[in-house]
């Protein structure tokens, strides 16, 4: 007999899709979207709709693995947790808790993933990460400018006259924004895409501008110059913006033509974008890749300023959206410790910093909800950092690139077995993830793992409580005053009552002055001495085939690199060649695309190092201007024949 059971996807995606699972004889036989979800409306992406292949993969781990004699061997949970507890206690006793590094990433966005934070805050506090590999620059930019990082209600896009998709590929990264954009378009909104990469989103837009990679700041300044020159600034902007004069002076440093030449777009592009912003209301949707440059924070701050001075903040159909405040409805204080961490590791600099740290050195690394070898720059350096530690524990459902280097691997639950609370960073709806099937024998949730470990290290009782009790503990302190209980969330998605329909409608901002903090300085201009030898900028882009390094179906053969035919150096479309940087190389299959710029090389994000498909093995560990994000799009590469021609005898 078949039964329908609902849950919410917890993977690192903005949409947190509602899922309906068809269960028969204790096994999920079909996945579909939940038609009652207000945002995801019955549609699942390619990645999640094919998740059953992952759920029931023969490669899934169902028993702990402990390294013995150099090899990972199956052991019981008692042996695994006893070994982990003994080593953690030994290292803490000899070197102090700073010698232990707890790394938690976004492999699960469930709120209860914070239980590992709670454990290590109480066991130590230990060394933790700082910065954010994906969004650090954009997060810091919006907090600097507005004192808050959130967005208008997603449905408010229907009120826009113009929507600027600035570096945002909604088809791949925000598929459930698409219906709202189409509805806005049907109501008369005009859409425009600004992106150095040509992608499917261009088909949705009436105009498409393709600046050079990193040219977004210059283009934004050209737009600002037009706004000021034409008198299209909001007359009341001086009342809610600090540094308006300094921002105007920044835009006036160059002519519109000079700014646009720097951005490698025609001057008409700046005039068109300025006209759209002046024809209010206009919304700017900022892509997350925008911040993955050394000047990423300045770029996002420039877009914030455009929205502010043009009068598009605090009005229906306006705003500048980088992120939705997914944690804002929840009280996460139970996961915090009473003392700050003794030190931190910058996430984009994971490999170099772990190798460099001393007094004490990092002796143990605990990895939760992450695959840093594949997903952080300088993959080989990250691998070396892990390979040379005394203890590496990885909690995962599969033997990832990172797990293969561990001394201990602990198998955990998948999204279909999760028991958790979810917010979303692409809309304001909250949801509950419930196990549609129990985990296989031998698999434990993060909560169960940390509770059992806590009892072994003298923290008995510190993390006690069922998953449901923990959900109530973090949900109701902020939601109950608005009449929202855990039971309400369990009945179906609930819009976060703390989130405004229109952000900053009162034009009051939680900055020190209560006003928008406009950017006043341009990012540092840097030469590009490697451009001659390495003429292409590498961009590892999200693909609909994977969620970070979790692939719906494991790809075969070399990774595909897409370039303009003129940038191929005579190498044929479909041919196999080498993609080389200063720090690494990999074999790739070449794809020609005349719609792309001649200065970019595009590869899929999330390839595995062991398969030779990991773009991060080619990328140096560098940070953004603010927020300690990863400057992932700054690496120069070149194409080379697979077998260099031999010199004549």
Coordinates of C-alpha atoms in Angstrom, one line a residue:
X1 CA 0.0 0.0 0.0
X2 CA 1.3 3.4 -0.9
X3 CA 1.4 6.4 1.4
X4 CA 2.2 10.1 0.7
X5 CA 4.5 11.8 3.2
X6 CA 5.7 15.4 3.1
X7 CA 9.0 17.0 4.0
X8 CA 11.2 19.9 3.0
X9 CA 14.6 19.8 1.2
X10 CA 17.4 20.8 3.5
X11 CA 20.3 21.1 1.0
X12 CA 22.2 24.3 0.2
X13 CA 19.8 25.9 -2.2
X14 CA 17.7 29.0 -1.8
X15 CA 14.3 27.4 -2.3
X16 CA 13.9 24.8 0.5
X17 CA 11.4 22.9 -1.7
X18 CA 8.3 21.2 -0.4
X19 CA 8.5 17.5 -1.2
X20 CA 5.9 14.8 -1.4
X21 CA 7.4 11.3 -1.1
X22 CA 5.4 8.2 -2.1
X23 CA 6.4 5.4 0.3
X24 CA 5.6 1.8 -0.4
X25 CA 6.7 -1.0 2.0
X26 CA 9.1 1.3 3.8
X27 CA 10.8 2.5 0.7
X28 CA 10.4 5.8 -1.2
X29 CA 9.4 5.0 -4.7
X30 CA 8.6 8.5 -6.1
X31 CA 9.5 12.1 -5.3
X32 CA 7.3 15.0 -6.4
X33 CA 6.9 18.7 -5.5
X34 CA 4.4 19.7 -2.9
X35 CA 1.6 21.6 -4.8
X36 CA 0.5 23.2 -1.5
X37 CA 3.8 25.0 -1.0
X38 CA 3.3 28.7 -1.7
X39 CA 6.6 29.1 -3.4
X40 CA 7.8 25.8 -4.8
X41 CA 4.3 25.0 -6.1
X42 CA 4.7 21.3 -6.9
X43 CA 7.9 21.7 -8.9
X44 CA 11.2 20.0 -8.0
X45 CA 14.6 20.7 -9.6
X46 CA 16.5 18.1 -11.6
X47 CA 18.8 17.5 -8.6
X48 CA 16.1 16.7 -6.1
X49 CA 13.7 14.9 -8.4
X50 CA 16.4 12.4 -9.0
X51 CA 17.5 12.1 -5.4
X52 CA 16.3 8.5 -5.1
X53 CA 19.3 7.4 -7.0
X54 CA 21.4 9.0 -4.3
X55 CA 19.1 7.8 -1.4
X56 CA 19.5 4.1 -2.5
X57 CA 22.9 4.3 -4.0
X58 CA 25.1 1.2 -3.2
X59 CA 27.9 3.6 -2.4
X60 CA 25.9 5.0 0.6
X61 CA 27.6 4.5 4.0
X62 CA 25.7 2.5 6.6
X63 CA 28.4 1.7 9.1
X64 CA 31.1 3.8 10.8
X65 CA 34.6 3.5 9.2
X66 CA 37.8 3.7 11.3
X67 CA 41.3 3.8 9.8
X68 CA 43.3 0.8 10.8
X69 CA 46.6 0.0 9.3
X70 CA 46.2 2.8 6.8
X71 CA 42.8 1.6 5.5
X72 CA 39.2 2.6 6.5
X73 CA 37.5 -0.5 8.0
X74 CA 33.9 -1.0 9.3
X75 CA 33.5 -0.8 13.0
X76 CA 30.6 -0.6 15.5
X77 CA 29.2 2.7 16.7
X78 CA 30.5 2.0 20.2
X79 CA 34.1 1.5 18.9
X80 CA 33.8 4.5 16.6
X81 CA 32.5 6.9 19.2
X82 CA 34.8 5.6 21.9
X83 CA 37.8 6.2 19.6
X84 CA 36.6 9.7 18.8
X85 CA 36.0 10.6 22.5
X86 CA 39.4 9.2 23.6
X87 CA 41.3 11.2 20.9
X88 CA 39.4 14.4 21.5
X89 CA 39.9 14.2 25.2
X90 CA 43.6 13.4 24.8
X91 CA 44.2 16.3 22.4
X92 CA 42.3 18.7 24.6
X93 CA 44.2 17.6 27.6
X94 CA 47.6 17.9 26.0
X95 CA 47.2 21.0 23.8
X96 CA 44.0 22.7 24.9
X97 CA 40.7 23.0 22.9
X98 CA 42.2 25.4 20.4
X99 CA 44.0 22.4 18.9
X100 CA 40.6 21.1 17.7
X101 CA 39.0 22.7 14.7
X102 CA 35.3 22.2 14.1
X103 CA 34.4 22.9 10.5
X104 CA 30.6 23.0 9.6
X105 CA 29.5 24.0 6.2
X106 CA 26.2 24.2 4.4
X107 CA 25.6 20.6 3.3
X108 CA 22.5 20.7 5.5
X109 CA 20.7 24.0 6.1
X110 CA 18.6 22.5 8.9
X111 CA 18.6 24.5 12.1
X112 CA 19.4 21.4 14.1
X113 CA 22.7 21.1 12.3
X114 CA 23.8 23.6 15.0
X115 CA 23.9 20.8 17.5
X116 CA 27.5 20.2 16.6
X117 CA 28.2 23.9 17.4
X118 CA 26.6 23.3 20.7
X119 CA 28.8 20.3 21.5
X120 CA 32.1 21.9 20.6
X121 CA 31.2 25.2 22.3
X122 CA 30.7 23.2 25.5
X123 CA 33.6 20.8 25.0
X124 CA 36.0 23.7 24.3
X125 CA 35.3 26.1 23.0
X126 CA 37.4 25.0 20.1
X127 CA 38.7 26.6 16.9
X128 CA 35.9 27.4 14.5
X129 CA 35.6 28.9 11.0
X130 CA 35.1 32.5 10.1
X131 CA 34.1 34.1 6.8
X132 CA 31.9 32.4 4.2
X133 CA 33.2 30.8 1.0
X134 CA 30.0 31.6 -0.9
X135 CA 28.5 34.8 0.3
X136 CA 31.0 36.5 2.7
X137 CA 31.5 39.7 0.6
X138 CA 27.8 40.2 -0.2
X139 CA 26.8 39.6 3.4
X140 CA 29.3 42.1 4.7
X141 CA 28.3 44.6 2.0
X142 CA 24.6 44.7 2.9
X143 CA 25.2 44.7 6.6
X144 CA 27.6 47.6 6.1
X145 CA 25.1 49.6 3.9
X146 CA 21.8 48.8 5.6
X147 CA 22.6 47.2 9.0
X148 CA 20.4 44.3 7.9
X149 CA 20.5 41.6 5.2
X150 CA 17.1 40.6 4.0
X151 CA 14.7 41.1 1.0
X152 CA 11.2 42.1 0.1
X153 CA 8.7 39.4 0.0
X154 CA 9.3 37.3 -3.2
X155 CA 5.8 38.0 -4.4
X156 CA 6.5 41.8 -4.3
X157 CA 8.4 41.4 -7.6
X158 CA 4.9 41.5 -9.2
X159 CA 4.8 45.2 -8.3
X160 CA 8.0 46.0 -10.2
X161 CA 8.2 47.9 -13.4
X162 CA 11.7 46.9 -14.0
X163 CA 13.7 43.9 -12.7
X164 CA 17.5 43.9 -13.0
X165 CA 19.0 40.4 -12.8
X166 CA 22.5 41.4 -12.0
X167 CA 24.7 38.3 -12.2
X168 CA 21.9 36.0 -11.4
X169 CA 21.1 32.7 -13.3
X170 CA 17.6 32.0 -12.0
X171 CA 17.1 28.9 -14.1
X172 CA 19.9 27.1 -12.3
X173 CA 20.2 28.8 -8.9
X174 CA 16.7 30.0 -8.1
X175 CA 14.2 28.0 -10.2
X176 CA 11.3 28.9 -8.0
X177 CA 11.8 32.6 -8.6
X178 CA 11.0 31.9 -12.3
X179 CA 7.2 31.7 -12.0
X180 CA 7.2 35.0 -10.1
X181 CA 9.4 36.7 -12.7
X182 CA 7.1 35.4 -15.4
X183 CA 4.1 36.7 -13.6
X184 CA 5.7 40.1 -13.2
X185 CA 6.6 40.1 -16.9
X186 CA 3.0 39.3 -17.8
X187 CA 1.9 42.3 -15.7
X188 CA 4.2 44.5 -17.7
X189 CA 7.5 44.4 -15.9
X190 CA 10.6 44.6 -18.1
X191 CA 13.5 42.3 -17.3
X192 CA 17.2 42.9 -18.0
X193 CA 20.2 40.6 -17.4
X194 CA 23.7 41.9 -16.6
X195 CA 26.2 39.1 -16.5
X196 CA 29.6 38.3 -18.0
X197 CA 28.3 34.8 -18.7
X198 CA 25.6 34.1 -21.3
X199 CA 23.0 31.7 -19.9
X200 CA 19.4 30.7 -20.3
X201 CA 18.1 33.6 -18.1
X202 CA 18.9 35.9 -21.1
X203 CA 15.9 34.3 -22.9
X204 CA 13.6 35.7 -20.2
X205 CA 14.9 39.3 -20.6
X206 CA 14.3 42.1 -23.0
X207 CA 17.9 43.3 -22.7
X208 CA 21.2 41.6 -21.9
X209 CA 24.5 43.3 -21.1
X210 CA 27.7 41.3 -20.8
X211 CA 30.4 43.2 -18.9
X212 CA 33.9 41.9 -18.4
X213 CA 34.3 39.7 -15.4
X214 CA 34.6 42.1 -12.4
X215 CA 33.5 45.0 -14.5
X216 CA 30.3 45.3 -12.5
X217 CA 31.6 48.1 -10.3
X218 CA 32.6 50.2 -13.2
X219 CA 29.2 49.7 -14.8
X220 CA 27.4 50.5 -11.6
X221 CA 29.4 53.8 -11.4
X222 CA 28.5 54.6 -15.0
X223 CA 24.8 54.1 -14.1
X224 CA 25.2 56.3 -11.0
X225 CA 26.9 59.0 -13.1
X226 CA 23.9 59.0 -15.5
X227 CA 21.4 59.2 -12.6
X228 CA 23.2 62.2 -11.1
X229 CA 23.8 63.9 -14.5
X230 CA 20.1 63.5 -15.6
X231 CA 18.7 64.6 -12.2
X232 CA 17.1 61.2 -11.7
X233 CA 18.1 60.9 -8.0
X234 CA 15.3 60.6 -5.5
X235 CA 14.8 64.1 -4.2
X236 CA 14.5 62.8 -0.6
X237 CA 17.7 60.6 -0.8
X238 CA 19.7 63.1 1.2
X239 CA 17.3 62.5 4.1
X240 CA 18.0 58.7 4.4
X241 CA 21.5 58.3 2.8
X242 CA 24.8 59.2 4.4
X243 CA 27.7 60.3 2.2
X244 CA 25.5 61.2 -0.8
X245 CA 27.9 63.9 -1.9
X246 CA 30.9 61.6 -1.6
X247 CA 29.1 58.9 -3.6
X248 CA 28.3 61.4 -6.3
X249 CA 32.0 62.5 -6.3
X250 CA 33.0 58.8 -6.7
X251 CA 30.7 58.4 -9.7
X252 CA 32.0 61.7 -11.2
X253 CA 35.7 60.6 -11.2
X254 CA 35.2 59.3 -14.7
X255 CA 32.9 60.0 -17.6
X256 CA 30.1 57.6 -18.4
X257 CA 32.1 56.6 -21.5
X258 CA 35.2 55.9 -19.5
X259 CA 33.4 53.9 -16.8
X260 CA 31.7 51.8 -19.6
X261 CA 35.0 51.3 -21.4
X262 CA 36.4 49.9 -18.2
X263 CA 33.3 47.6 -17.9
X264 CA 33.6 46.7 -21.6
X265 CA 30.0 47.6 -22.4
X266 CA 28.6 50.4 -24.6
X267 CA 27.7 53.7 -22.9
X268 CA 24.1 53.0 -24.0
X269 CA 24.0 50.2 -21.4
X270 CA 24.5 52.6 -18.5
X271 CA 21.9 55.0 -19.9
X272 CA 19.4 52.2 -20.3
X273 CA 20.0 50.8 -16.8
X274 CA 19.8 54.3 -15.2
X275 CA 16.5 54.9 -17.1
X276 CA 15.0 51.7 -15.7
X277 CA 16.0 52.6 -12.1
X278 CA 14.5 56.1 -12.5
X279 CA 11.3 54.6 -13.9
X280 CA 10.4 53.3 -10.4
X281 CA 9.7 50.9 -9.0
X282 CA 12.8 48.8 -10.0
X283 CA 14.1 45.8 -8.2
X284 CA 17.7 44.6 -8.4
X285 CA 18.3 40.8 -7.8
X286 CA 22.0 40.3 -7.0
X287 CA 23.6 37.0 -8.0
X288 CA 25.8 35.3 -5.4
X289 CA 28.7 35.0 -7.8
X290 CA 28.9 38.8 -7.8
X291 CA 30.7 38.7 -4.5
X292 CA 33.3 36.0 -5.5
X293 CA 35.9 38.4 -6.6
X294 CA 38.5 40.4 -4.8
X295 CA 36.3 43.4 -5.2
X296 CA 33.1 41.5 -4.5
X297 CA 32.1 43.6 -1.5
X298 CA 32.5 46.9 -3.4
X299 CA 30.4 45.5 -6.3
X300 CA 27.5 44.6 -4.1
X301 CA 27.8 47.9 -2.2
X302 CA 27.7 49.8 -5.5
X303 CA 24.4 48.0 -6.4
X304 CA 23.0 48.8 -2.9
X305 CA 23.8 52.5 -3.6
X306 CA 22.1 52.5 -7.0
X307 CA 18.9 51.2 -5.4
X308 CA 19.2 53.7 -2.6
X309 CA 19.8 56.9 -4.5
X310 CA 17.3 56.1 -7.2
X311 CA 14.5 55.9 -4.6
X312 CA 13.9 52.2 -5.0
X313 CA 14.5 51.3 -1.3
X314 CA 11.4 50.8 0.9
X315 CA 8.9 50.9 -1.9
X316 CA 6.7 48.1 -3.3
X317 CA 8.3 46.5 -6.3
X318 CA 11.8 47.9 -5.4
X319 CA 14.7 46.9 -3.2
X320 CA 18.0 45.2 -3.8
X321 CA 17.9 41.5 -2.9
X322 CA 21.0 39.5 -2.2
X323 CA 19.7 37.2 0.5
X324 CA 16.6 36.3 2.6
X325 CA 17.2 36.1 6.3
X326 CA 16.6 32.3 6.7
X327 CA 17.6 32.1 10.4
X328 CA 15.8 35.2 11.5
X329 CA 12.7 33.4 12.8
X330 CA 14.7 31.1 15.1
X331 CA 16.4 31.4 18.4
X332 CA 19.7 29.7 18.0
X333 CA 21.1 30.8 21.3
X334 CA 20.9 27.2 22.7
X335 CA 23.7 26.3 20.3
X336 CA 26.0 29.0 21.5
X337 CA 28.6 28.7 24.2
X338 CA 29.3 31.0 27.1
X339 CA 32.8 31.9 25.9
X340 CA 34.1 32.9 22.5
X341 CA 36.1 30.6 20.3
X342 CA 39.8 30.8 21.2
X343 CA 40.7 31.4 17.5
X344 CA 39.3 31.0 14.0
X345 CA 40.2 29.6 10.6
X346 CA 39.1 31.7 7.5
X347 CA 37.0 29.3 5.4
X348 CA 38.5 30.3 2.0
X349 CA 42.0 29.9 3.5
X350 CA 41.3 26.6 5.1
X351 CA 44.3 24.7 3.7
X352 CA 47.0 27.4 4.2
X353 CA 45.8 28.5 7.7
X354 CA 45.4 25.0 9.1
X355 CA 48.9 24.1 7.9
X356 CA 50.3 27.4 9.3
X357 CA 48.7 27.4 12.7
X358 CA 50.9 26.8 15.7
X359 CA 51.0 27.3 19.5
X360 CA 49.1 25.0 19.4
X361 CA 48.9 23.4 16.0
X362 CA 45.6 22.1 14.8
X363 CA 45.8 18.4 15.7
X364 CA 42.2 17.4 15.1
X365 CA 39.5 18.4 12.5
X366 CA 35.8 17.5 12.8
X367 CA 33.9 18.1 9.5
X368 CA 30.2 18.3 9.5
X369 CA 27.9 19.0 6.5
X370 CA 30.8 19.8 4.2
X371 CA 33.3 18.5 1.7
X372 CA 36.1 21.1 1.9
X373 CA 38.6 19.2 -0.3
X374 CA 36.2 19.6 -3.3
X375 CA 34.5 22.9 -2.4
X376 CA 37.3 25.1 -1.1
X377 CA 40.2 26.6 -3.2
X378 CA 43.5 25.0 -3.3
X379 CA 42.0 21.5 -3.0
X380 CA 45.4 19.9 -2.8
X381 CA 46.4 22.2 0.1
X382 CA 43.2 21.4 1.9
X383 CA 43.9 17.7 1.4
X384 CA 47.4 18.1 2.7
X385 CA 46.1 19.9 5.7
X386 CA 43.8 17.1 6.6
X387 CA 46.2 14.3 5.6
X388 CA 48.7 15.6 8.2
X389 CA 46.4 15.9 11.2
X390 CA 46.3 13.4 14.0
X391 CA 42.6 13.0 13.9
X392 CA 40.1 13.8 11.2
X393 CA 36.4 12.9 11.7
X394 CA 34.0 13.4 8.8
X395 CA 30.2 13.0 9.3
X396 CA 28.7 12.2 5.9
X397 CA 26.5 9.7 4.0
X398 CA 29.1 9.1 1.3
X399 CA 32.9 8.6 1.0
X400 CA 33.6 12.0 -0.4
X401 CA 37.0 13.4 -1.3
X402 CA 37.2 14.7 2.3
X403 CA 35.9 11.5 3.9
X404 CA 38.6 9.5 2.1
X405 CA 41.2 11.4 4.1
X406 CA 39.5 10.8 7.5
X407 CA 40.6 8.6 10.4
X408 CA 36.9 8.2 11.2
X409 CA 33.8 8.4 9.1
X410 CA 30.4 8.5 10.7
X411 CA 27.4 7.8 8.5
X412 CA 24.5 10.2 8.8
X413 CA 21.0 10.9 7.5
X414 CA 19.9 12.2 4.1
X415 CA 17.3 14.9 3.3
X416 CA 14.6 12.3 3.2
X417 CA 15.5 11.1 6.8
X418 CA 16.0 14.6 8.3
X419 CA 14.0 15.7 11.3
X420 CA 14.6 19.5 11.4
X421 CA 13.4 23.1 10.9
X422 CA 14.2 25.1 7.8
X423 CA 14.2 28.7 6.7
X424 CA 15.1 29.6 3.1
X425 CA 17.4 32.1 1.6
X426 CA 15.3 32.6 -1.5
X427 CA 11.9 33.3 0.2
X428 CA 10.4 33.9 3.6
X429 CA 8.6 30.6 4.2
X430 CA 9.5 28.3 7.1
X431 CA 9.1 24.6 7.0
X432 CA 9.6 21.4 8.9
X433 CA 11.6 18.5 7.6
X434 CA 10.2 15.1 8.7
X435 CA 11.7 11.7 8.1
X436 CA 9.6 10.2 5.2
X437 CA 11.4 6.9 5.9
X438 CA 13.7 5.9 8.8
X439 CA 17.4 5.8 8.1
X440 CA 19.0 2.5 7.3
X441 CA 20.3 0.4 10.2
X442 CA 23.7 1.7 11.2
X443 CA 23.0 5.4 10.3
X444 CA 22.5 8.1 12.9
X445 CA 21.5 11.8 12.8
X446 CA 23.8 14.5 13.8
X447 CA 21.8 15.0 17.0
X448 CA 22.1 11.3 17.9
X449 CA 25.9 11.3 17.2
X450 CA 26.6 14.4 19.3
X451 CA 24.4 13.2 22.2
X452 CA 26.2 9.9 22.3
X453 CA 29.6 11.6 22.0
X454 CA 28.6 14.1 24.8
X455 CA 28.0 11.3 27.2
X456 CA 31.4 9.9 26.5
X457 CA 33.3 13.1 27.2
X458 CA 31.7 14.2 30.4
X459 CA 28.9 16.4 28.9
X460 CA 26.0 14.1 29.9
X461 CA 22.7 15.9 29.8
X462 CA 24.1 19.0 28.0
X463 CA 22.5 18.1 24.6
X464 CA 19.6 15.9 25.8
X465 CA 16.2 16.1 24.1
X466 CA 14.4 14.7 21.1
X467 CA 14.6 16.3 17.7
X468 CA 11.1 17.6 18.2
X469 CA 11.9 19.1 21.6
X470 CA 14.9 20.9 20.1
X471 CA 12.7 22.2 17.3
X472 CA 10.3 23.6 19.7
X473 CA 13.1 25.1 21.7
X474 CA 14.5 27.1 18.8
X475 CA 11.2 27.9 17.0
X476 CA 8.8 29.1 19.6
X477 CA 10.7 31.9 21.5
X478 CA 10.5 34.2 18.4
X479 CA 7.4 32.8 16.7
X480 CA 5.0 32.1 19.6
X481 CA 4.5 35.9 20.2
X482 CA 3.1 36.0 16.7
X483 CA 0.8 33.0 17.3
X484 CA 3.0 30.5 15.4
X485 CA 3.7 27.2 17.2
X486 CA 5.7 24.1 16.2
X487 CA 2.4 22.4 15.4
X488 CA 1.5 25.2 12.9
X489 CA 4.8 24.6 11.2
X490 CA 4.2 20.9 11.1
X491 CA 0.9 21.4 9.4
X492 CA 2.6 23.2 6.4
X493 CA 4.8 26.1 5.4
X494 CA 4.3 29.3 7.3
X495 CA 5.5 32.7 6.2
X496 CA 8.0 34.2 8.7
X497 CA 5.9 36.7 10.6
X498 CA 9.0 38.7 11.5
X499 CA 9.8 39.4 7.9
X500 CA 8.5 42.6 6.3
X501 CA 6.5 42.5 3.1
X502 CA 8.5 45.6 1.9
X503 CA 11.9 46.0 3.6
X504 CA 12.8 49.4 5.0
X505 CA 9.3 50.8 4.2
X506 CA 9.9 53.5 6.8
X507 CA 13.3 54.4 5.4
X508 CA 14.8 53.6 8.8
X509 CA 17.9 51.4 8.8
X510 CA 19.6 49.6 11.7
X511 CA 23.0 51.3 10.9
X512 CA 24.7 53.4 13.5
X513 CA 23.3 56.6 12.0
X514 CA 19.9 55.1 11.1
X515 CA 20.6 55.9 7.4
X516 CA 22.0 54.1 4.4
X517 CA 25.8 54.0 4.4
X518 CA 26.7 54.7 0.8
X519 CA 30.0 53.5 -0.6
X520 CA 32.5 56.3 -1.1
X521 CA 35.7 54.6 -2.4
X522 CA 36.4 52.5 -5.4
X523 CA 38.1 49.1 -5.0
X524 CA 41.8 49.1 -5.4
X525 CA 42.9 48.9 -9.0
X526 CA 45.1 45.9 -9.6
X527 CA 47.2 45.0 -12.6
X528 CA 46.8 41.6 -14.2
X529 CA 50.4 40.5 -15.0
X530 CA 49.3 37.0 -15.8
X531 CA 46.8 38.0 -18.5
X532 CA 49.4 37.4 -21.3
X533 CA 50.4 33.9 -20.2
X534 CA 47.0 32.9 -18.9
X535 CA 44.4 34.8 -21.0
X536 CA 41.2 33.3 -19.5
X537 CA 39.4 33.9 -16.2
X538 CA 38.2 30.6 -14.7
X539 CA 34.6 30.6 -13.5
X540 CA 33.3 27.4 -11.8
X541 CA 29.5 27.8 -12.1
X542 CA 26.6 26.1 -10.5
X543 CA 24.9 23.5 -12.6
X544 CA 21.5 22.0 -12.5
X545 CA 23.1 18.6 -12.4
X546 CA 24.6 19.0 -8.9
X547 CA 24.1 20.6 -5.5
X548 CA 27.6 21.7 -4.7
X549 CA 29.5 18.4 -4.8
X550 CA 26.4 16.2 -4.5
X551 CA 25.7 15.1 -8.1
X552 CA 22.3 13.8 -9.2
X553 CA 24.1 11.4 -11.4
X554 CA 27.9 11.0 -11.2
X555 CA 29.3 12.5 -14.4
X556 CA 31.7 10.4 -16.6
X557 CA 34.7 11.5 -18.5
X558 CA 36.6 14.8 -18.3
X559 CA 34.9 17.9 -17.0
X560 CA 33.6 20.2 -19.8
X561 CA 35.2 23.6 -20.2
X562 CA 33.2 26.1 -22.3
X563 CA 34.9 28.9 -24.1
X564 CA 34.3 31.2 -27.1
X565 CA 35.7 29.6 -30.3
X566 CA 38.2 32.4 -30.7
X567 CA 39.6 31.7 -27.2
X568 CA 40.2 28.0 -28.0
X569 CA 43.6 28.5 -29.5
X570 CA 42.8 26.3 -32.5
X571 CA 41.7 23.4 -30.3
X572 CA 38.6 21.7 -31.7
X573 CA 35.1 21.7 -30.3
X574 CA 34.7 18.4 -28.5
X575 CA 38.4 17.8 -28.2
X576 CA 40.2 16.8 -25.1
X577 CA 42.9 19.2 -23.8
X578 CA 44.4 20.6 -20.6
X579 CA 43.2 23.5 -18.5
X580 CA 46.1 25.0 -16.7
X581 CA 46.6 27.6 -13.9
X582 CA 49.6 28.6 -11.8
X583 CA 48.7 26.0 -9.2
X584 CA 47.3 23.1 -11.1
X585 CA 45.9 21.5 -14.2
X586 CA 43.2 19.1 -15.3
X587 CA 42.1 17.3 -18.4
X588 CA 39.0 18.7 -19.9
X589 CA 36.7 18.3 -22.9
X590 CA 36.4 21.5 -24.8
X591 CA 33.0 23.1 -25.8
X592 CA 32.8 26.1 -28.1
X593 CA 30.1 28.6 -27.4
X594 CA 30.1 31.8 -29.5
X595 CA 27.7 33.5 -27.0
X596 CA 30.4 33.6 -24.3
X597 CA 33.0 36.3 -23.8
X598 CA 36.5 35.7 -25.2
X599 CA 38.1 36.1 -21.8
X600 CA 36.3 33.4 -19.7
X601 CA 36.6 29.6 -19.3
X602 CA 33.5 28.1 -17.7
X603 CA 33.4 24.8 -15.9
X604 CA 30.8 23.1 -13.6
X605 CA 31.1 23.7 -9.9
X606 CA 31.5 20.8 -7.5
X607 CA 33.6 18.3 -9.4
X608 CA 35.4 15.7 -7.4
X609 CA 39.1 15.8 -6.9
X610 CA 39.5 12.0 -7.2
X611 CA 37.9 12.1 -10.6
X612 CA 40.1 14.9 -11.9
X613 CA 37.1 17.2 -12.3
X614 CA 37.7 19.6 -9.4
X615 CA 38.1 23.2 -10.5
X616 CA 39.1 24.3 -7.0
X617 CA 42.4 22.4 -7.5
X618 CA 43.3 25.2 -10.0
X619 CA 42.3 28.1 -7.8
X620 CA 44.5 29.8 -5.3
X621 CA 43.1 30.6 -1.8
X622 CA 42.3 34.3 -1.7
X623 CA 39.7 36.4 0.1
X624 CA 37.4 39.1 -1.0
X625 CA 37.8 42.8 0.0
X626 CA 35.3 42.5 2.9
X627 CA 33.5 39.6 4.6
X628 CA 36.3 37.1 4.1
X629 CA 34.5 35.4 1.2
X630 CA 36.3 33.3 -1.4
X631 CA 37.7 35.2 -4.4
X632 CA 36.9 32.2 -6.5
X633 CA 36.7 34.0 -9.9
X634 CA 40.1 35.6 -9.9
X635 CA 42.2 32.7 -11.2
X636 CA 43.7 32.9 -14.7
X637 CA 43.9 29.8 -16.8
X638 CA 45.0 28.7 -20.3
X639 CA 44.1 25.9 -22.6
X640 CA 46.9 23.6 -23.8
X641 CA 47.1 20.5 -26.0
X642 CA 46.9 17.2 -24.2
X643 CA 50.2 16.1 -25.7
X644 CA 52.5 19.0 -26.5
X645 CA 54.1 18.7 -29.9
X646 CA 57.6 17.3 -29.8
X647 CA 60.5 19.3 -31.0
X648 CA 61.9 18.3 -34.3
X649 CA 65.1 16.1 -34.0

